Structure formats: C-alpha cells, structure tokens
PDB file of C-alpha atoms and ligand atoms in Angstrom:
ATOM      1  CA  UNK A   9     -20.093  17.246 -20.438  1.00 79.00           C
ATOM      2  CA  UNK A  10     -17.628  19.928 -21.501  1.00 83.00           C
ATOM      3  CA  UNK A  11     -18.654  22.561 -24.025  1.00 94.00           C
ATOM      4  CA  UNK A  12     -16.551  21.436 -26.994  1.00 98.00           C
ATOM      5  CA  UNK A  13     -16.718  17.984 -28.561  1.00 98.00           C
ATOM      6  CA  UNK A  14     -14.893  16.414 -31.471  1.00 98.00           C
ATOM      7  CA  UNK A  15     -16.857  14.887 -34.349  1.00 98.00           C
ATOM      8  CA  UNK A  16     -15.173  13.597 -37.499  1.00 98.00           C
ATOM      9  CA  UNK A  17     -12.440  16.185 -37.829  1.00 97.00           C
ATOM     10  CA  UNK A  18     -14.231  19.135 -36.253  1.00 98.00           C
ATOM     11  CA  UNK A  19     -14.269  20.709 -32.808  1.00 98.00           C
ATOM     12  CA  UNK A  20     -17.905  21.662 -32.316  1.00 98.00           C
ATOM     13  CA  UNK A  21     -20.104  23.080 -29.541  1.00 98.00           C
ATOM     14  CA  UNK A  22     -21.347  20.066 -27.601  1.00 98.00           C
ATOM     15  CA  UNK A  23     -25.021  20.999 -28.167  1.00 97.00           C
ATOM     16  CA  UNK A  24     -24.437  20.754 -31.938  1.00 96.00           C
ATOM     17  CA  UNK A  25     -22.362  17.555 -31.832  1.00 97.00           C
ATOM     18  CA  UNK A  26     -24.219  14.832 -33.702  1.00 98.00           C
ATOM     19  CA  UNK A  27     -23.888  11.914 -36.087  1.00 98.00           C
ATOM     20  CA  UNK A  28     -26.313  10.701 -38.751  1.00 98.00           C
ATOM     21  CA  UNK A  29     -29.227   8.364 -37.923  1.00 98.00           C
ATOM     22  CA  UNK A  30     -27.753   5.867 -40.407  1.00 98.00           C
ATOM     23  CA  UNK A  31     -24.571   5.658 -38.373  1.00 98.00           C
ATOM     24  CA  UNK A  32     -23.954   1.991 -37.568  1.00 98.00           C
ATOM     25  CA  UNK A  33     -23.154   2.867 -33.993  1.00 98.00           C
ATOM     26  CA  UNK A  34     -26.764   4.009 -33.619  1.00 98.00           C
ATOM     27  CA  UNK A  35     -28.326   1.252 -35.746  1.00 98.00           C
ATOM     28  CA  UNK A  36     -26.308  -1.797 -34.641  1.00 98.00           C
ATOM     29  CA  UNK A  37     -24.073  -0.744 -31.726  1.00 98.00           C
ATOM     30  CA  UNK A  38     -21.402  -1.366 -34.369  1.00 98.00           C
ATOM     31  CA  UNK A  39     -18.891   0.771 -32.514  1.00 99.00           C
ATOM     32  CA  UNK A  40     -16.198   0.592 -29.865  1.00 99.00           C
ATOM     33  CA  UNK A  41     -15.124   3.044 -27.210  1.00 99.00           C
ATOM     34  CA  UNK A  42     -12.621   3.982 -24.549  1.00 98.00           C
ATOM     35  CA  UNK A  43     -12.801   6.064 -21.403  1.00 98.00           C
ATOM     36  CA  UNK A  44      -9.464   7.444 -20.224  1.00 98.00           C
ATOM     37  CA  UNK A  45      -8.875   9.257 -16.944  1.00 98.00           C
ATOM     38  CA  UNK A  46      -7.132  12.621 -17.048  1.00 98.00           C
ATOM     39  CA  UNK A  47      -5.048  13.560 -14.015  1.00 97.00           C
ATOM     40  CA  UNK A  48      -2.770  16.592 -13.899  1.00 96.00           C
ATOM     41  CA  UNK A  49      -3.641  17.229 -17.545  1.00 96.00           C
ATOM     42  CA  UNK A  50      -2.273  13.853 -18.655  1.00 97.00           C
ATOM     43  CA  UNK A  51      -3.897  10.613 -19.708  1.00 98.00           C
ATOM     44  CA  UNK A  52      -3.617   7.836 -17.135  1.00 98.00           C
ATOM     45  CA  UNK A  53      -2.346   4.646 -18.817  1.00 98.00           C
ATOM     46  CA  UNK A  54      -3.006   6.207 -22.236  1.00 98.00           C
ATOM     47  CA  UNK A  55      -1.043   3.600 -24.159  1.00 97.00           C
ATOM     48  CA  UNK A  56      -2.936   0.743 -22.515  1.00 98.00           C
ATOM     49  CA  UNK A  57      -6.206   2.345 -23.620  1.00 98.00           C
ATOM     50  CA  UNK A  58      -4.940   3.007 -27.153  1.00 98.00           C
ATOM     51  CA  UNK A  59      -3.723  -0.595 -27.424  1.00 98.00           C
ATOM     52  CA  UNK A  60      -7.128  -1.861 -26.304  1.00 98.00           C
ATOM     53  CA  UNK A  61      -8.889   0.471 -28.745  1.00 98.00           C
ATOM     54  CA  UNK A  62      -6.752  -0.925 -31.575  1.00 98.00           C
ATOM     55  CA  UNK A  63      -7.585  -4.458 -30.467  1.00 98.00           C
ATOM     56  CA  UNK A  64     -11.341  -3.768 -30.283  1.00 98.00           C
ATOM     57  CA  UNK A  65     -11.250  -2.212 -33.767  1.00 98.00           C
ATOM     58  CA  UNK A  66      -9.193  -5.123 -35.103  1.00 98.00           C
ATOM     59  CA  UNK A  67     -11.583  -7.749 -33.706  1.00 98.00           C
ATOM     60  CA  UNK A  68     -14.452  -6.066 -35.590  1.00 98.00           C
ATOM     61  CA  UNK A  69     -12.458  -5.198 -38.739  1.00 98.00           C
ATOM     62  CA  UNK A  70     -13.163  -1.489 -38.290  1.00 98.00           C
ATOM     63  CA  UNK A  71     -10.283   0.533 -39.763  1.00 98.00           C
ATOM     64  CA  UNK A  72      -8.437   2.917 -37.445  1.00 98.00           C
ATOM     65  CA  UNK A  73      -9.870   6.387 -38.081  1.00 98.00           C
ATOM     66  CA  UNK A  74      -6.426   7.994 -37.747  1.00 97.00           C
ATOM     67  CA  UNK A  75      -2.922   7.163 -36.546  1.00 97.00           C
ATOM     68  CA  UNK A  76      -2.210   7.025 -32.832  1.00 97.00           C
ATOM     69  CA  UNK A  77       0.039  10.082 -33.123  1.00 98.00           C
ATOM     70  CA  UNK A  78      -2.737  12.078 -34.808  1.00 98.00           C
ATOM     71  CA  UNK A  79      -5.250  10.864 -32.235  1.00 98.00           C
ATOM     72  CA  UNK A  80      -2.996  12.065 -29.428  1.00 98.00           C
ATOM     73  CA  UNK A  81      -2.764  15.517 -31.034  1.00 98.00           C
ATOM     74  CA  UNK A  82      -6.545  15.774 -31.348  1.00 98.00           C
ATOM     75  CA  UNK A  83      -6.949  14.679 -27.730  1.00 98.00           C
ATOM     76  CA  UNK A  84      -4.454  17.253 -26.532  1.00 98.00           C
ATOM     77  CA  UNK A  85      -6.288  19.967 -28.426  1.00 98.00           C
ATOM     78  CA  UNK A  86      -9.694  18.862 -27.109  1.00 98.00           C
ATOM     79  CA  UNK A  87      -8.439  18.837 -23.517  1.00 98.00           C
ATOM     80  CA  UNK A  88      -6.912  22.269 -24.082  1.00 98.00           C
ATOM     81  CA  UNK A  89     -10.075  23.755 -25.571  1.00 98.00           C
ATOM     82  CA  UNK A  90     -12.129  22.421 -22.645  1.00 98.00           C
ATOM     83  CA  UNK A  91      -9.428  23.294 -20.093  1.00 97.00           C
ATOM     84  CA  UNK A  92      -9.493  19.791 -18.589  1.00 98.00           C
ATOM     85  CA  UNK A  93      -6.810  19.092 -15.994  1.00 97.00           C
ATOM     86  CA  UNK A  94      -8.739  16.447 -14.068  1.00 97.00           C
ATOM     87  CA  UNK A  95     -11.525  14.499 -15.691  1.00 98.00           C
ATOM     88  CA  UNK A  96     -12.253  11.877 -18.284  1.00 98.00           C
ATOM     89  CA  UNK A  97     -11.975  11.567 -22.030  1.00 98.00           C
ATOM     90  CA  UNK A  98     -14.510   9.509 -23.997  1.00 98.00           C
ATOM     91  CA  UNK A  99     -13.599   8.175 -27.429  1.00 98.00           C
ATOM     92  CA  UNK A 100     -16.006   6.342 -29.704  1.00 98.00           C
ATOM     93  CA  UNK A 101     -15.281   4.872 -33.120  1.00 99.00           C
ATOM     94  CA  UNK A 102     -18.155   3.427 -35.124  1.00 99.00           C
ATOM     95  CA  UNK A 103     -17.914   1.596 -38.426  1.00 98.00           C
ATOM     96  CA  UNK A 104     -19.449   4.694 -39.995  1.00 98.00           C
ATOM     97  CA  UNK A 105     -22.547   5.708 -41.843  1.00 98.00           C
ATOM     98  CA  UNK A 106     -24.146   3.399 -44.397  1.00 98.00           C
ATOM     99  CA  UNK A 107     -27.663   2.368 -45.526  1.00 98.00           C
ATOM    100  CA  UNK A 108     -29.048  -0.026 -42.919  1.00 98.00           C
ATOM    101  CA  UNK A 109     -27.966  -3.564 -43.715  1.00 98.00           C
ATOM    102  CA  UNK A 110     -26.735  -6.257 -41.328  1.00 98.00           C
ATOM    103  CA  UNK A 111     -23.567  -7.168 -43.194  1.00 98.00           C
ATOM    104  CA  UNK A 112     -20.571  -4.880 -42.821  1.00 98.00           C
ATOM    105  CA  UNK A 113     -20.427  -2.250 -45.583  1.00 98.00           C
ATOM    106  CA  UNK A 114     -17.161  -1.842 -47.478  1.00 96.00           C
ATOM    107  CA  UNK A 115     -15.134   1.355 -47.928  1.00 95.00           C
ATOM    108  CA  UNK A 116     -16.902   3.355 -45.260  1.00 97.00           C
ATOM    109  CA  UNK A 117     -15.144   6.070 -43.303  1.00 97.00           C
ATOM    110  CA  UNK A 118     -15.326   5.276 -39.557  1.00 98.00           C
ATOM    111  CA  UNK A 119     -17.034   7.831 -37.323  1.00 98.00           C
ATOM    112  CA  UNK A 120     -14.781   9.270 -34.607  1.00 98.00           C
ATOM    113  CA  UNK A 121     -16.356  11.113 -31.702  1.00 98.00           C
ATOM    114  CA  UNK A 122     -14.707  12.437 -28.561  1.00 98.00           C
ATOM    115  CA  UNK A 123     -16.060  14.227 -25.509  1.00 98.00           C
ATOM    116  CA  UNK A 124     -14.502  15.317 -22.247  1.00 98.00           C
ATOM    117  CA  UNK A 125     -15.804  15.738 -18.739  1.00 97.00           C
ATOM    118  CA  UNK A 126     -14.319  17.588 -15.792  1.00 98.00           C
ATOM    119  CA  UNK A 127     -14.082  15.555 -12.580  1.00 97.00           C
ATOM    120  CA  UNK A 128     -12.581  16.061  -9.143  1.00 96.00           C
ATOM    121  CA  UNK A 129      -8.918  15.033  -8.853  1.00 96.00           C
ATOM    122  CA  UNK A 130      -8.148  11.533  -7.571  1.00 97.00           C
ATOM    123  CA  UNK A 131      -8.535  11.662  -3.821  1.00 97.00           C
ATOM    124  CA  UNK A 132      -7.418   8.803  -1.596  1.00 97.00           C
ATOM    125  CA  UNK A 133      -9.879   9.469   1.223  1.00 97.00           C
ATOM    126  CA  UNK A 134     -12.883   9.778  -1.060  1.00 97.00           C
ATOM    127  CA  UNK A 135     -11.999   6.703  -3.130  1.00 97.00           C
ATOM    128  CA  UNK A 136     -11.253   4.663  -0.013  1.00 98.00           C
ATOM    129  CA  UNK A 137     -14.881   4.847   1.136  1.00 97.00           C
ATOM    130  CA  UNK A 138     -16.431   1.401   0.985  1.00 97.00           C
ATOM    131  CA  UNK A 139     -19.310   0.692  -1.395  1.00 98.00           C
ATOM    132  CA  UNK A 140     -21.834  -2.110  -1.739  1.00 98.00           C
ATOM    133  CA  UNK A 141     -22.539  -4.331  -4.712  1.00 98.00           C
ATOM    134  CA  UNK A 142     -25.375  -6.633  -5.656  1.00 98.00           C
ATOM    135  CA  UNK A 143     -25.037  -9.776  -7.753  1.00 98.00           C
ATOM    136  CA  UNK A 144     -27.028 -10.307 -10.937  1.00 98.00           C
ATOM    137  CA  UNK A 145     -27.126 -12.858 -13.708  1.00 98.00           C
ATOM    138  CA  UNK A 146     -24.646 -12.152 -16.523  1.00 98.00           C
ATOM    139  CA  UNK A 147     -26.942 -11.911 -19.556  1.00 98.00           C
ATOM    140  CA  UNK A 148     -24.392 -10.409 -21.983  1.00 98.00           C
ATOM    141  CA  UNK A 149     -23.080 -11.793 -25.256  1.00 98.00           C
ATOM    142  CA  UNK A 150     -19.947 -13.956 -25.529  1.00 98.00           C
ATOM    143  CA  UNK A 151     -17.477 -11.293 -26.728  1.00 98.00           C
ATOM    144  CA  UNK A 152     -17.224  -9.130 -23.636  1.00 98.00           C
ATOM    145  CA  UNK A 153     -13.493  -8.769 -24.360  1.00 98.00           C
ATOM    146  CA  UNK A 154     -14.387  -6.260 -27.095  1.00 98.00           C
ATOM    147  CA  UNK A 155     -15.221  -2.849 -25.679  1.00 98.00           C
ATOM    148  CA  UNK A 156     -18.324  -2.204 -27.766  1.00 98.00           C
ATOM    149  CA  UNK A 157     -21.037   0.377 -27.116  1.00 98.00           C
ATOM    150  CA  UNK A 158     -23.528  -2.478 -26.866  1.00 98.00           C
ATOM    151  CA  UNK A 159     -24.009  -1.756 -23.172  1.00 98.00           C
ATOM    152  CA  UNK A 160     -27.695  -2.409 -22.568  1.00 98.00           C
ATOM    153  CA  UNK A 161     -27.210  -5.401 -20.268  1.00 98.00           C
ATOM    154  CA  UNK A 162     -24.762  -3.370 -18.209  1.00 98.00           C
ATOM    155  CA  UNK A 163     -27.088  -0.374 -18.164  1.00 98.00           C
ATOM    156  CA  UNK A 164     -29.917  -2.590 -16.880  1.00 98.00           C
ATOM    157  CA  UNK A 165     -27.668  -4.081 -14.215  1.00 98.00           C
ATOM    158  CA  UNK A 166     -26.319  -0.719 -13.066  1.00 98.00           C
ATOM    159  CA  UNK A 167     -29.861   0.670 -12.873  1.00 98.00           C
ATOM    160  CA  UNK A 168     -30.898  -2.261 -10.694  1.00 98.00           C
ATOM    161  CA  UNK A 169     -27.858  -1.697  -8.465  1.00 98.00           C
ATOM    162  CA  UNK A 170     -28.676   2.011  -8.108  1.00 98.00           C
ATOM    163  CA  UNK A 171     -32.314   1.261  -7.303  1.00 98.00           C
ATOM    164  CA  UNK A 172     -31.094  -0.939  -4.438  1.00 98.00           C
ATOM    165  CA  UNK A 173     -28.689   1.700  -3.189  1.00 98.00           C
ATOM    166  CA  UNK A 174     -25.642  -0.201  -4.430  1.00 98.00           C
ATOM    167  CA  UNK A 175     -22.660   1.195  -6.322  1.00 98.00           C
ATOM    168  CA  UNK A 176     -22.266  -1.665  -8.785  1.00 98.00           C
ATOM    169  CA  UNK A 177     -23.724  -4.997  -9.868  1.00 99.00           C
ATOM    170  CA  UNK A 178     -21.359  -7.952 -10.131  1.00 99.00           C
ATOM    171  CA  UNK A 179     -22.436 -10.267 -12.918  1.00 99.00           C
ATOM    172  CA  UNK A 180     -22.554 -14.017 -12.366  1.00 98.00           C
ATOM    173  CA  UNK A 181     -22.149 -16.718 -15.013  1.00 98.00           C
ATOM    174  CA  UNK A 182     -23.990 -20.041 -15.329  1.00 98.00           C
ATOM    175  CA  UNK A 183     -21.412 -21.742 -13.069  1.00 98.00           C
ATOM    176  CA  UNK A 184     -22.068 -19.302 -10.225  1.00 98.00           C
ATOM    177  CA  UNK A 185     -18.783 -17.453 -10.770  1.00 98.00           C
ATOM    178  CA  UNK A 186     -18.464 -13.684 -10.778  1.00 98.00           C
ATOM    179  CA  UNK A 187     -17.385 -12.459 -14.196  1.00 98.00           C
ATOM    180  CA  UNK A 188     -17.097  -8.701 -13.604  1.00 98.00           C
ATOM    181  CA  UNK A 189     -19.083  -5.598 -12.712  1.00 98.00           C
ATOM    182  CA  UNK A 190     -21.276  -3.814 -15.245  1.00 98.00           C
ATOM    183  CA  UNK A 191     -18.495  -1.260 -15.767  1.00 98.00           C
ATOM    184  CA  UNK A 192     -15.669  -2.535 -13.587  1.00 98.00           C
ATOM    185  CA  UNK A 193     -13.574  -5.617 -12.816  1.00 99.00           C
ATOM    186  CA  UNK A 194     -14.182  -7.620  -9.643  1.00 99.00           C
ATOM    187  CA  UNK A 195     -11.602  -8.668  -7.058  1.00 98.00           C
ATOM    188  CA  UNK A 196     -11.460 -10.472  -3.727  1.00 98.00           C
ATOM    189  CA  UNK A 197      -8.842 -11.241  -1.094  1.00 98.00           C
ATOM    190  CA  UNK A 198      -9.211 -14.751   0.328  1.00 98.00           C
ATOM    191  CA  UNK A 199      -8.711 -15.792   3.946  1.00 96.00           C
ATOM    192  CA  UNK A 200      -5.359 -17.215   2.818  1.00 95.00           C
ATOM    193  CA  UNK A 201      -4.309 -13.685   1.835  1.00 95.00           C
ATOM    194  CA  UNK A 202      -4.476 -14.283  -1.879  1.00 96.00           C
ATOM    195  CA  UNK A 203      -5.571 -11.520  -4.228  1.00 98.00           C
ATOM    196  CA  UNK A 204      -7.955 -12.984  -6.821  1.00 98.00           C
ATOM    197  CA  UNK A 205      -9.448 -11.578 -10.009  1.00 98.00           C
ATOM    198  CA  UNK A 206     -10.966 -13.502 -12.872  1.00 98.00           C
ATOM    199  CA  UNK A 207      -8.599 -14.408 -15.698  1.00 98.00           C
ATOM    200  CA  UNK A 208      -9.178 -12.575 -18.965  1.00 98.00           C
ATOM    201  CA  UNK A 209     -10.922 -14.328 -21.803  1.00 98.00           C
ATOM    202  CA  UNK A 210     -13.936 -13.451 -23.920  1.00 98.00           C
ATOM    203  CA  UNK A 211     -16.238 -13.460 -20.844  1.00 98.00           C
ATOM    204  CA  UNK A 212     -14.830 -10.196 -19.456  1.00 98.00           C
ATOM    205  CA  UNK A 213     -13.276  -6.947 -20.530  1.00 98.00           C
ATOM    206  CA  UNK A 214      -9.564  -6.772 -19.816  1.00 98.00           C
ATOM    207  CA  UNK A 215      -9.680  -3.607 -17.726  1.00 98.00           C
ATOM    208  CA  UNK A 216      -6.757  -1.230 -17.974  1.00 98.00           C
ATOM    209  CA  UNK A 217      -7.088  -0.469 -14.253  1.00 98.00           C
ATOM    210  CA  UNK A 218      -7.117  -4.232 -13.634  1.00 98.00           C
ATOM    211  CA  UNK A 219      -3.878  -4.560 -15.595  1.00 98.00           C
ATOM    212  CA  UNK A 220      -2.266  -1.685 -13.693  1.00 98.00           C
ATOM    213  CA  UNK A 221      -3.356  -3.099 -10.327  1.00 98.00           C
ATOM    214  CA  UNK A 222      -1.847  -6.489 -11.240  1.00 98.00           C
ATOM    215  CA  UNK A 223       1.416  -4.753 -12.168  1.00 98.00           C
ATOM    216  CA  UNK A 224       1.422  -2.757  -8.938  1.00 98.00           C
ATOM    217  CA  UNK A 225       0.693  -5.918  -6.929  1.00 97.00           C
ATOM    218  CA  UNK A 226       3.520  -7.793  -8.662  1.00 97.00           C
ATOM    219  CA  UNK A 227       5.968  -4.952  -8.110  1.00 96.00           C
ATOM    220  CA  UNK A 228       5.085  -4.864  -4.435  1.00 96.00           C
ATOM    221  CA  UNK A 229       5.455  -8.626  -4.040  1.00 95.00           C
ATOM    222  CA  UNK A 230       1.751  -9.188  -3.295  1.00 94.00           C
ATOM    223  CA  UNK A 231       0.443 -12.678  -3.856  1.00 91.00           C
ATOM    224  CA  UNK A 232      -2.157 -12.794  -6.638  1.00 97.00           C
ATOM    225  CA  UNK A 233      -3.875 -15.277  -8.901  1.00 98.00           C
ATOM    226  CA  UNK A 234      -6.109 -14.831 -11.959  1.00 98.00           C
ATOM    227  CA  UNK A 235      -8.926 -17.364 -11.733  1.00 98.00           C
ATOM    228  CA  UNK A 236     -12.708 -17.550 -11.444  1.00 98.00           C
ATOM    229  CA  UNK A 237     -14.260 -17.094  -7.992  1.00 98.00           C
ATOM    230  CA  UNK A 238     -17.827 -17.843  -6.945  1.00 98.00           C
ATOM    231  CA  UNK A 239     -20.338 -15.553  -5.258  1.00 98.00           C
ATOM    232  CA  UNK A 240     -20.056 -17.750  -2.149  1.00 98.00           C
ATOM    233  CA  UNK A 241     -16.280 -17.327  -2.140  1.00 98.00           C
ATOM    234  CA  UNK A 242     -16.660 -13.571  -2.535  1.00 98.00           C
ATOM    235  CA  UNK A 243     -19.054 -13.404   0.405  1.00 98.00           C
ATOM    236  CA  UNK A 244     -16.594 -15.409   2.515  1.00 98.00           C
ATOM    237  CA  UNK A 245     -13.626 -13.240   1.455  1.00 98.00           C
ATOM    238  CA  UNK A 246     -11.797 -10.963   3.861  1.00 98.00           C
ATOM    239  CA  UNK A 247     -11.816  -8.091   1.346  1.00 98.00           C
ATOM    240  CA  UNK A 248     -13.339  -7.245  -2.006  1.00 98.00           C
ATOM    241  CA  UNK A 249     -13.014  -4.392  -4.436  1.00 98.00           C
ATOM    242  CA  UNK A 250     -13.878  -3.271  -7.909  1.00 98.00           C
ATOM    243  CA  UNK A 251     -11.662  -1.420 -10.422  1.00 98.00           C
ATOM    244  CA  UNK A 252     -12.307   0.914 -13.339  1.00 98.00           C
ATOM    245  CA  UNK A 253     -10.874   3.972 -15.031  1.00 98.00           C
ATOM    246  CA  UNK A 254     -13.230   6.435 -13.367  1.00 96.00           C
ATOM    247  CA  UNK A 255     -13.876   4.645 -10.053  1.00 97.00           C
ATOM    248  CA  UNK A 256     -10.164   3.716  -9.671  1.00 97.00           C
ATOM    249  CA  UNK A 257     -10.053   1.066  -6.905  1.00 98.00           C
ATOM    250  CA  UNK A 258     -13.234   0.956  -4.815  1.00 98.00           C
ATOM    251  CA  UNK A 259     -13.372  -1.164  -1.663  1.00 98.00           C
ATOM    252  CA  UNK A 260     -16.508  -3.333  -1.618  1.00 98.00           C
ATOM    253  CA  UNK A 261     -17.761  -3.779   1.930  1.00 98.00           C
ATOM    254  CA  UNK A 262     -21.119  -5.434   1.222  1.00 98.00           C
ATOM    255  CA  UNK A 263     -22.248  -8.008  -1.317  1.00 98.00           C
ATOM    256  CA  UNK A 264     -26.027  -8.537  -1.522  1.00 98.00           C
ATOM    257  CA  UNK A 265     -26.440  -6.857   1.871  1.00 95.00           C
ATOM    258  CA  UNK A 266     -23.892  -9.206   3.461  1.00 98.00           C
ATOM    259  CA  UNK A 267     -20.780  -7.638   5.014  1.00 98.00           C
ATOM    260  CA  UNK A 268     -17.447  -8.614   3.495  1.00 98.00           C
ATOM    261  CA  UNK A 269     -14.801  -9.370   6.129  1.00 97.00           C
ATOM    262  CA  UNK A 270     -15.086  -6.775   8.853  1.00 96.00           C
ATOM    263  CA  UNK A 271     -17.463  -4.686   6.761  1.00 97.00           C
ATOM    264  CA  UNK A 272     -14.926  -1.955   6.127  1.00 98.00           C
ATOM    265  CA  UNK A 273     -12.076  -1.356   3.663  1.00 98.00           C
ATOM    266  CA  UNK A 274      -9.214  -3.718   4.561  1.00 98.00           C
ATOM    267  CA  UNK A 275      -5.423  -3.349   4.498  1.00 97.00           C
ATOM    268  CA  UNK A 276      -4.952  -5.045   1.126  1.00 97.00           C
ATOM    269  CA  UNK A 277      -7.223  -2.720  -0.837  1.00 98.00           C
ATOM    270  CA  UNK A 278      -5.997   0.367   0.982  1.00 98.00           C
ATOM    271  CA  UNK A 279      -2.421  -0.591   0.152  1.00 98.00           C
ATOM    272  CA  UNK A 280      -3.288  -1.047  -3.527  1.00 98.00           C
ATOM    273  CA  UNK A 281      -5.146   2.248  -3.539  1.00 98.00           C
ATOM    274  CA  UNK A 282      -2.101   3.974  -2.096  1.00 98.00           C
ATOM    275  CA  UNK A 283       0.091   2.413  -4.799  1.00 98.00           C
ATOM    276  CA  UNK A 284      -2.433   3.494  -7.420  1.00 98.00           C
ATOM    277  CA  UNK A 285      -2.339   7.061  -6.124  1.00 98.00           C
ATOM    278  CA  UNK A 286       1.458   6.973  -6.459  1.00 97.00           C
ATOM    279  CA  UNK A 287       1.111   5.548  -9.964  1.00 97.00           C
ATOM    280  CA  UNK A 288      -1.003   8.565 -10.926  1.00 96.00           C
ATOM    281  CA  UNK A 289       1.458  10.980  -9.330  1.00 93.00           C
ATOM    282  CA  UNK A 290       4.404   9.313 -11.105  1.00 88.00           C
ATOM    283  CA  UNK A 291       2.764  10.049 -14.434  1.00 75.00           C
ATOM    284  CA  UNK A 292       2.454  13.785 -13.849  1.00 66.00           C
TER     285      UNK A 292
HETATM  286  N1  PMP B  77     -15.490  -4.279 -17.290  1.00 80.56           N
HETATM  287  C1  PMP B  77     -16.440  -3.602 -17.974  1.00 80.56           C
HETATM  288  C2  PMP B  77     -17.603  -4.369 -18.507  1.00 80.56           C
HETATM  289  C3  PMP B  77     -16.317  -2.221 -18.199  1.00 80.56           C
HETATM  290  O1  PMP B  77     -17.265  -1.568 -18.888  1.00 80.56           O
HETATM  291  C4  PMP B  77     -15.212  -1.542 -17.658  1.00 80.56           C
HETATM  292  C5  PMP B  77     -15.049  -0.067 -17.808  1.00 80.56           C
HETATM  293  N2  PMP B  77     -15.274   0.380 -19.081  1.00 80.56           N
HETATM  294  C6  PMP B  77     -14.249  -2.278 -16.940  1.00 80.56           C
HETATM  295  C7  PMP B  77     -14.423  -3.641 -16.785  1.00 80.56           C
HETATM  296  C8  PMP B  77     -13.033  -1.613 -16.370  1.00 80.56           C
HETATM  297  O2  PMP B  77     -12.131  -1.287 -17.383  1.00 80.56           O
HETATM  298  P1  PMP B  77     -11.110  -0.089 -17.226  1.00 80.56           P
HETATM  299  O3  PMP B  77     -10.312  -0.356 -15.993  1.00 80.56           O
HETATM  300  O4  PMP B  77     -10.298  -0.152 -18.458  1.00 80.56           O
HETATM  301  O5  PMP B  77     -11.920   1.156 -17.111  1.00 80.56           O
END
C-alpha cells in the first residue's frame, strides 16, 4: 500500500489511517467499494466505476459522500501525493459511524476511505499467460450486483483456489451454472465460436472490465451472447477466461485440473487482450 491514504477529508500517513470501531463497515459490512486501475496516471474506465459506485450506494440508501467532481479532485491529489502512474485505487464508502443497531441510522455522515497501490504497467505478455481455476459452490447472498465489502465467501473461495495452486475459483449456482469468479467475471468460447458470459442480474457483479470487453467485442464484430453456462459446458469449451480491473483479461487454460481446449491461451482471448491493451493506450 502507498504511504498516504485518504480518510474522511484528510490525507494521512497510511500507518495512521483508521476508522472507528463503531463504523458500520466494520460492524455490518454496511459499505460499498470500487477498485479502479491506474494506467499512465489515468483511471481506466473511471466513469463506469463511478456510475457503479453511485448505483451501489443508491441500492443501499447510503448518501454520496461528495460530488463526483470533488471525488475526482481528491483522487487526483491522492495519486499525486503517492506518485502513482501505474497501479490501483481503492475507494470505500460505509454508511458511517453509529451505535451498533441493525436498522439503518438516520443523518449519519458516510465514511469515505481511499488507498492507492503501485503496480507494474499493463503488459500483454505477462497478462497473456494462462491460469487455472477451480469450481466451488456459490454460497453468497442474493444481491451480488451490489459491490459491498461483504466479501467473506469470496475470500474463502480465493483461499481455497490458492491452496490448490489455482488463480481463481469460479462459483457455481444450484443449477450447475457458473455465476462468476470470487473477484472476476467468467467467460467461455464455445466450439461454435460464440463468446459467452453470464447475463447480469442480482446473482453477479456487473464487472466494468466485463462491460468494456463486451463493447470491444461488439466493435470488432465478434459474436457474443450473455447467458448462463454450465461447468460441463465450460470444460468442453475451446477457450475460457476471466476478467477484472486488476487482472484485466486472463486466459483460463485449466478448470478443475482439466485442460480447456488445447490447454493454452487461444486466438479469441488473445485478440480481446490485444484490443484491451489498445483501449488502455487510447485513454492515455
Ligand atoms: N465479480 C466480482 C465478485 C468481483 O469482486 C469483481 C472485481 N471486484 C468482478 C466481478 C470484476 O469486476 P471489475 O471488472 O469491475 O473489476
């Protein structure tokens, strides 16, 4: 983590950055967040992330802590103070601090926290390396469309994936369909050459990278469909990949130890990754 963090109006040394134990983010996971990639000193798909933040806040009736214009100024200053050109910005808004009580308190000032992290610049070759995923039962609640900090199920799943040497765990619903990864959206390419990712509803988070990849696919005339797909279909696919803000587009070459397609990143995902790299460059 970078040395300076933002907490409720102040830029503070990260080691001193803290919120109260009565903060509802801590007590109830009553908070939402965003992670935005920084490339060439600029936010990647910033407006998409700000729109989603507004939506998450709206769904939970948490007031916006400040206007979008003010938020952008604070972000610019935080990136400047930490000298971040390539990295990631983390934003969290909780309902605020109030005596512990289940029902939402009224007239509470939301807590706004931001941190930054320096990361290596987007690199095609590095990102194009294939990864493996495992499948796990989706044990999360029914409002996964809201980007809340209630991430325990995902943390458990990711830990299981790591312990098995996998990059990600794809979560599977009661019908045997893949919903999404613990912190990424899931995609396959069928034998018929169709790009498939699950449609958005309250069972998954509408990823900003997912949205960008769909736009890039459409612009390039690639054939895609948003629908559920089963684990069996994924294992029989010619290609698979997973998308997120920090992982970008990661080819998936193994699902539960079973090779996908030829067991290496395929032409479809490499094409999309190339388009994504151009998308980042275009936003310099
Ligand atoms: N699904 C889940 C559950 C996630 O946590 C994330 C990343 N936060 C994503 C999908 C990918 O979203 P994005 O592309 O906006 O990072």
